[in-house]
Amino acid sequence: MATTHSDSETLGGESVEDFDESEDAVEARVGWRYTLAQVRKDPTAFAGFVVIAVASVVAVVTTIDAVVFEYLAQYQVFAQFGVEKYWLAKTLWMSPTAEPAGTPTLLPPVGMENTFGQGTWAHPLGTDDRGRDILLRLIYGTRIAILVGVLATTIGLVGGMVIGAVSGYYGGWTDDVLMRLAETLYAIPFLVLVLAFIAAFGRSITFAMVGVGVASIPKFARLIRSRVVSVREDEYVEAAKAAGVRDRNIILRHVIPNSFAPVLVQATLQVGTAIIIIAGLSFLGFGIQPPTPSWGQMLSVSRNYMIQNPWFSVWPGMCILITVVAFNMFGDGLRDALDPRLNN
């Protein structure tokens, strides 16, 4: 006599209900929500994320104060309220670029003393060679580090993704031409290429940023090409097509996670590299020009006062170190979270 089986009966030792729940669990292991949850479980990655988040908020606020307010000050409706460049800094504390009269130069941090005087709470980290507050200039220097680092990496990421994806997907002579051009660019030393770009177009932070971005294009192009060539031939992609899975689902669940995740991780790590390069260019005088606050430019000035006040050079160096390490820790955690072998 035939018997009917309910949906809850077992199939190979596993109930259909359990199978459906396991499918839902697999579906949950995709997307940014799951990725951020994995990053949050990693203490070092989460610490890096917190530092990046704080630095990003500071960069946004200081950009509004230094750039947006300067633009709005051109209109009478805002100028009548006293809106001007560094309006927020002047209202809450002081200008990061103005040289205050009567403020001692090269003051040490609070609680310390040197030949120039004793540190005070009015200037917690001391003053620079012109009497400007070091803490305030470090805060406003965050804007240059984060903004320029992210924009330079974005230029390299977008350019590299386009070249690498087209090269890897079509192959043949297209692959040969594009990758030979990328390898020619890659053969030139990174810093030499950036300096040549600045020498050709002008000594400014804009051209320095574009030069760093262009110099990083081959790195992204080679990475994305290698992934596209591998993924397009994988059996699970062919199996998904044979099973009638929609192309949209194949792209979202297979091609993108297995092709572009390493590129996103590399982009996170590249931001730290870009920050170091931009700071180095500012140190050499090719980046941000005074009096605009910049960590690299502060290091360049402080090298003349290493004996009188070594803390003058310690603080911007620590800011660069902490920011770059934070991007590296976050990138390492992001790599683990986006690794399909760990997700599956």
PDB file of N, CA, C and O in Angstrom, residues 81-122:
ATOM      1  N   PHE A  81      26.530  86.121   8.254  1.00  0.00           N
ATOM      2  CA  PHE A  81      26.594  85.379   9.514  1.00  0.00           C
ATOM      3  C   PHE A  81      28.026  85.060   9.933  1.00  0.00           C
ATOM      4  O   PHE A  81      28.249  84.361  10.923  1.00  0.00           O
ATOM      5  N   GLY A  82      28.988  85.567   9.178  1.00  0.00           N
ATOM      6  CA  GLY A  82      30.387  85.356   9.518  1.00  0.00           C
ATOM      7  C   GLY A  82      30.978  84.075   8.974  1.00  0.00           C
ATOM      8  O   GLY A  82      32.079  83.675   9.389  1.00  0.00           O
ATOM      9  N   VAL A  83      30.274  83.427   8.044  1.00  0.00           N
ATOM     10  CA  VAL A  83      30.785  82.187   7.468  1.00  0.00           C
ATOM     11  C   VAL A  83      32.033  82.481   6.644  1.00  0.00           C
ATOM     12  O   VAL A  83      32.036  83.361   5.787  1.00  0.00           O
ATOM     13  N   GLU A  84      33.107  81.767   6.915  1.00  0.00           N
ATOM     14  CA  GLU A  84      34.356  81.917   6.189  1.00  0.00           C
ATOM     15  C   GLU A  84      35.159  80.625   6.321  1.00  0.00           C
ATOM     16  O   GLU A  84      34.741  79.675   6.983  1.00  0.00           O
ATOM     17  N   LYS A  85      36.289  80.572   5.665  1.00  0.00           N
ATOM     18  CA  LYS A  85      37.141  79.400   5.751  1.00  0.00           C
ATOM     19  C   LYS A  85      37.616  79.201   7.189  1.00  0.00           C
ATOM     20  O   LYS A  85      38.014  80.154   7.849  1.00  0.00           O
ATOM     21  N   TYR A  86      37.554  77.960   7.666  1.00  0.00           N
ATOM     22  CA  TYR A  86      37.897  77.592   9.040  1.00  0.00           C
ATOM     23  C   TYR A  86      36.996  78.287  10.053  1.00  0.00           C
ATOM     24  O   TYR A  86      37.418  78.595  11.171  1.00  0.00           O
ATOM     25  N   TRP A  87      35.758  78.546   9.666  1.00  0.00           N
ATOM     26  CA  TRP A  87      34.803  79.197  10.558  1.00  0.00           C
ATOM     27  C   TRP A  87      34.551  78.350  11.805  1.00  0.00           C
ATOM     28  O   TRP A  87      34.517  78.859  12.926  1.00  0.00           O
ATOM     29  N   LEU A  88      34.384  77.051  11.626  1.00  0.00           N
ATOM     30  CA  LEU A  88      34.130  76.165  12.753  1.00  0.00           C
ATOM     31  C   LEU A  88      35.320  76.134  13.710  1.00  0.00           C
ATOM     32  O   LEU A  88      35.156  76.202  14.931  1.00  0.00           O
ATOM     33  N   ALA A  89      36.528  76.034  13.149  1.00  0.00           N
ATOM     34  CA  ALA A  89      37.724  75.996  13.991  1.00  0.00           C
ATOM     35  C   ALA A  89      37.903  77.296  14.766  1.00  0.00           C
ATOM     36  O   ALA A  89      38.233  77.288  15.965  1.00  0.00           O
ATOM     37  N   LYS A  90      37.663  78.408  14.117  1.00  0.00           N
ATOM     38  CA  LYS A  90      37.821  79.702  14.782  1.00  0.00           C
ATOM     39  C   LYS A  90      36.769  79.900  15.871  1.00  0.00           C
ATOM     40  O   LYS A  90      37.045  80.531  16.905  1.00  0.00           O
ATOM     41  N   THR A  91      35.564  79.379  15.634  1.00  0.00           N
ATOM     42  CA  THR A  91      34.495  79.549  16.609  1.00  0.00           C
ATOM     43  C   THR A  91      34.746  78.711  17.861  1.00  0.00           C
ATOM     44  O   THR A  91      34.557  79.183  18.992  1.00  0.00           O
ATOM     45  N   LEU A  92      35.187  77.470  17.655  1.00  0.00           N
ATOM     46  CA  LEU A  92      35.382  76.572  18.787  1.00  0.00           C
ATOM     47  C   LEU A  92      36.761  76.714  19.439  1.00  0.00           C
ATOM     48  O   LEU A  92      36.913  76.459  20.634  1.00  0.00           O
ATOM     49  N   TRP A  93      37.772  77.111  18.629  1.00  0.00           N
ATOM     50  CA  TRP A  93      39.126  77.125  19.177  1.00  0.00           C
ATOM     51  C   TRP A  93      39.930  78.247  18.537  1.00  0.00           C
ATOM     52  O   TRP A  93      39.941  79.361  19.007  1.00  0.00           O
ATOM     53  N   MET A  94      40.619  77.933  17.437  1.00  0.00           N
ATOM     54  CA  MET A  94      41.429  78.919  16.733  1.00  0.00           C
ATOM     55  C   MET A  94      41.655  78.429  15.309  1.00  0.00           C
ATOM     56  O   MET A  94      41.349  77.285  14.972  1.00  0.00           O
ATOM     57  N   SER A  95      42.208  79.289  14.486  1.00  0.00           N
ATOM     58  CA  SER A  95      42.492  78.901  13.108  1.00  0.00           C
ATOM     59  C   SER A  95      43.707  77.970  13.053  1.00  0.00           C
ATOM     60  O   SER A  95      44.702  78.210  13.740  1.00  0.00           O
ATOM     61  N   PRO A  96      43.642  76.906  12.241  1.00  0.00           N
ATOM     62  CA  PRO A  96      44.801  76.009  12.137  1.00  0.00           C
ATOM     63  C   PRO A  96      45.934  76.567  11.289  1.00  0.00           C
ATOM     64  O   PRO A  96      47.019  75.990  11.266  1.00  0.00           O
ATOM     65  N   THR A  97      45.703  77.681  10.601  1.00  0.00           N
ATOM     66  CA  THR A  97      46.726  78.240   9.722  1.00  0.00           C
ATOM     67  C   THR A  97      47.272  79.584  10.206  1.00  0.00           C
ATOM     68  O   THR A  97      48.412  79.934   9.898  1.00  0.00           O
ATOM     69  N   ALA A  98      46.474  80.342  10.962  1.00  0.00           N
ATOM     70  CA  ALA A  98      46.923  81.659  11.435  1.00  0.00           C
ATOM     71  C   ALA A  98      47.983  81.511  12.507  1.00  0.00           C
ATOM     72  O   ALA A  98      47.957  80.572  13.309  1.00  0.00           O
ATOM     73  N   GLU A  99      48.930  82.436  12.528  1.00  0.00           N
ATOM     74  CA  GLU A  99      49.994  82.439  13.526  1.00  0.00           C
ATOM     75  C   GLU A  99      49.573  83.341  14.681  1.00  0.00           C
ATOM     76  O   GLU A  99      49.619  84.560  14.566  1.00  0.00           O
ATOM     77  N   PRO A 100      49.137  82.765  15.801  1.00  0.00           N
ATOM     78  CA  PRO A 100      48.625  83.587  16.910  1.00  0.00           C
ATOM     79  C   PRO A 100      49.724  84.427  17.543  1.00  0.00           C
ATOM     80  O   PRO A 100      50.839  83.954  17.784  1.00  0.00           O
ATOM     81  N   ALA A 101      49.393  85.670  17.801  1.00  0.00           N
ATOM     82  CA  ALA A 101      50.364  86.576  18.424  1.00  0.00           C
ATOM     83  C   ALA A 101      50.537  86.236  19.899  1.00  0.00           C
ATOM     84  O   ALA A 101      49.566  85.981  20.608  1.00  0.00           O
ATOM     85  N   GLY A 102      51.772  86.211  20.346  1.00  0.00           N
ATOM     86  CA  GLY A 102      52.060  85.983  21.743  1.00  0.00           C
ATOM     87  C   GLY A 102      52.132  84.537  22.165  1.00  0.00           C
ATOM     88  O   GLY A 102      52.428  84.257  23.329  1.00  0.00           O
ATOM     89  N   THR A 103      51.872  83.604  21.260  1.00  0.00           N
ATOM     90  CA  THR A 103      51.954  82.182  21.609  1.00  0.00           C
ATOM     91  C   THR A 103      53.378  81.685  21.416  1.00  0.00           C
ATOM     92  O   THR A 103      53.958  81.851  20.345  1.00  0.00           O
ATOM     93  N   PRO A 104      53.980  81.081  22.431  1.00  0.00           N
ATOM     94  CA  PRO A 104      55.356  80.585  22.299  1.00  0.00           C
ATOM     95  C   PRO A 104      55.448  79.503  21.222  1.00  0.00           C
ATOM     96  O   PRO A 104      54.525  78.721  21.027  1.00  0.00           O
ATOM     97  N   THR A 105      56.563  79.468  20.557  1.00  0.00           N
ATOM     98  CA  THR A 105      56.785  78.452  19.540  1.00  0.00           C
ATOM     99  C   THR A 105      57.441  77.216  20.146  1.00  0.00           C
ATOM    100  O   THR A 105      58.111  77.299  21.182  1.00  0.00           O
ATOM    101  N   LEU A 106      57.206  76.080  19.499  1.00  0.00           N
ATOM    102  CA  LEU A 106      57.831  74.803  19.860  1.00  0.00           C
ATOM    103  C   LEU A 106      57.588  74.413  21.316  1.00  0.00           C
ATOM    104  O   LEU A 106      58.466  73.856  21.977  1.00  0.00           O
ATOM    105  N   LEU A 107      56.396  74.703  21.807  1.00  0.00           N
ATOM    106  CA  LEU A 107      56.037  74.262  23.150  1.00  0.00           C
ATOM    107  C   LEU A 107      55.903  72.743  23.178  1.00  0.00           C
ATOM    108  O   LEU A 107      55.419  72.138  22.217  1.00  0.00           O
ATOM    109  N   PRO A 108      56.288  72.078  24.256  1.00  0.00           N
ATOM    110  CA  PRO A 108      56.139  70.622  24.353  1.00  0.00           C
ATOM    111  C   PRO A 108      54.697  70.267  24.718  1.00  0.00           C
ATOM    112  O   PRO A 108      53.887  71.156  25.011  1.00  0.00           O
ATOM    113  N   PRO A 109      54.355  68.983  24.733  1.00  0.00           N
ATOM    114  CA  PRO A 109      53.009  68.572  25.171  1.00  0.00           C
ATOM    115  C   PRO A 109      52.759  68.962  26.623  1.00  0.00           C
ATOM    116  O   PRO A 109      53.689  69.242  27.391  1.00  0.00           O
ATOM    117  N   VAL A 110      51.505  68.955  27.001  1.00  0.00           N
ATOM    118  CA  VAL A 110      51.123  69.338  28.352  1.00  0.00           C
ATOM    119  C   VAL A 110      51.795  68.422  29.368  1.00  0.00           C
ATOM    120  O   VAL A 110      51.899  67.214  29.166  1.00  0.00           O
ATOM    121  N   GLY A 111      52.297  69.019  30.439  1.00  0.00           N
ATOM    122  CA  GLY A 111      52.986  68.263  31.476  1.00  0.00           C
ATOM    123  C   GLY A 111      54.475  68.140  31.258  1.00  0.00           C
ATOM    124  O   GLY A 111      55.178  67.601  32.117  1.00  0.00           O
ATOM    125  N   MET A 112      55.000  68.633  30.121  1.00  0.00           N
ATOM    126  CA  MET A 112      56.433  68.568  29.838  1.00  0.00           C
ATOM    127  C   MET A 112      57.000  69.981  29.753  1.00  0.00           C
ATOM    128  O   MET A 112      56.270  70.967  29.647  1.00  0.00           O
ATOM    129  N   GLU A 113      58.313  70.049  29.768  1.00  0.00           N
ATOM    130  CA  GLU A 113      58.975  71.346  29.744  1.00  0.00           C
ATOM    131  C   GLU A 113      60.241  71.261  28.912  1.00  0.00           C
ATOM    132  O   GLU A 113      60.948  70.251  28.921  1.00  0.00           O
ATOM    133  N   ASN A 114      60.526  72.318  28.154  1.00  0.00           N
ATOM    134  CA  ASN A 114      61.777  72.427  27.408  1.00  0.00           C
ATOM    135  C   ASN A 114      62.262  73.867  27.474  1.00  0.00           C
ATOM    136  O   ASN A 114      61.744  74.671  28.260  1.00  0.00           O
ATOM    137  N   THR A 115      63.238  74.196  26.675  1.00  0.00           N
ATOM    138  CA  THR A 115      63.822  75.543  26.722  1.00  0.00           C
ATOM    139  C   THR A 115      62.856  76.625  26.251  1.00  0.00           C
ATOM    140  O   THR A 115      63.080  77.810  26.505  1.00  0.00           O
ATOM    141  N   PHE A 116      61.780  76.240  25.568  1.00  0.00           N
ATOM    142  CA  PHE A 116      60.820  77.217  25.049  1.00  0.00           C
ATOM    143  C   PHE A 116      59.664  77.459  26.012  1.00  0.00           C
ATOM    144  O   PHE A 116      58.861  78.373  25.796  1.00  0.00           O
ATOM    145  N   GLY A 117      59.551  76.646  27.039  1.00  0.00           N
ATOM    146  CA  GLY A 117      58.485  76.839  28.009  1.00  0.00           C
ATOM    147  C   GLY A 117      57.916  75.512  28.485  1.00  0.00           C
ATOM    148  O   GLY A 117      58.457  74.434  28.201  1.00  0.00           O
ATOM    149  N   GLN A 118      56.815  75.594  29.199  1.00  0.00           N
ATOM    150  CA  GLN A 118      56.146  74.424  29.744  1.00  0.00           C
ATOM    151  C   GLN A 118      54.813  74.211  29.030  1.00  0.00           C
ATOM    152  O   GLN A 118      54.086  75.168  28.747  1.00  0.00           O
ATOM    153  N   GLY A 119      54.522  72.939  28.735  1.00  0.00           N
ATOM    154  CA  GLY A 119      53.286  72.620  28.036  1.00  0.00           C
ATOM    155  C   GLY A 119      52.057  72.980  28.842  1.00  0.00           C
ATOM    156  O   GLY A 119      52.044  72.859  30.073  1.00  0.00           O
ATOM    157  N   THR A 120      51.014  73.441  28.158  1.00  0.00           N
ATOM    158  CA  THR A 120      49.778  73.856  28.807  1.00  0.00           C
ATOM    159  C   THR A 120      48.596  73.169  28.131  1.00  0.00           C
ATOM    160  O   THR A 120      48.701  72.656  27.004  1.00  0.00           O
ATOM    161  N   TRP A 121      47.452  73.168  28.846  1.00  0.00           N
ATOM    162  CA  TRP A 121      46.238  72.582  28.287  1.00  0.00           C
ATOM    163  C   TRP A 121      45.696  73.402  27.127  1.00  0.00           C
ATOM    164  O   TRP A 121      44.856  72.920  26.359  1.00  0.00           O
ATOM    165  N   ALA A 122      46.136  74.646  27.006  1.00  0.00           N
ATOM    166  CA  ALA A 122      45.701  75.441  25.858  1.00  0.00           C
ATOM    167  C   ALA A 122      46.219  74.857  24.558  1.00  0.00           C
ATOM    168  O   ALA A 122      45.604  75.032  23.495  1.00  0.00           O
TER     169      ALA A 122
END
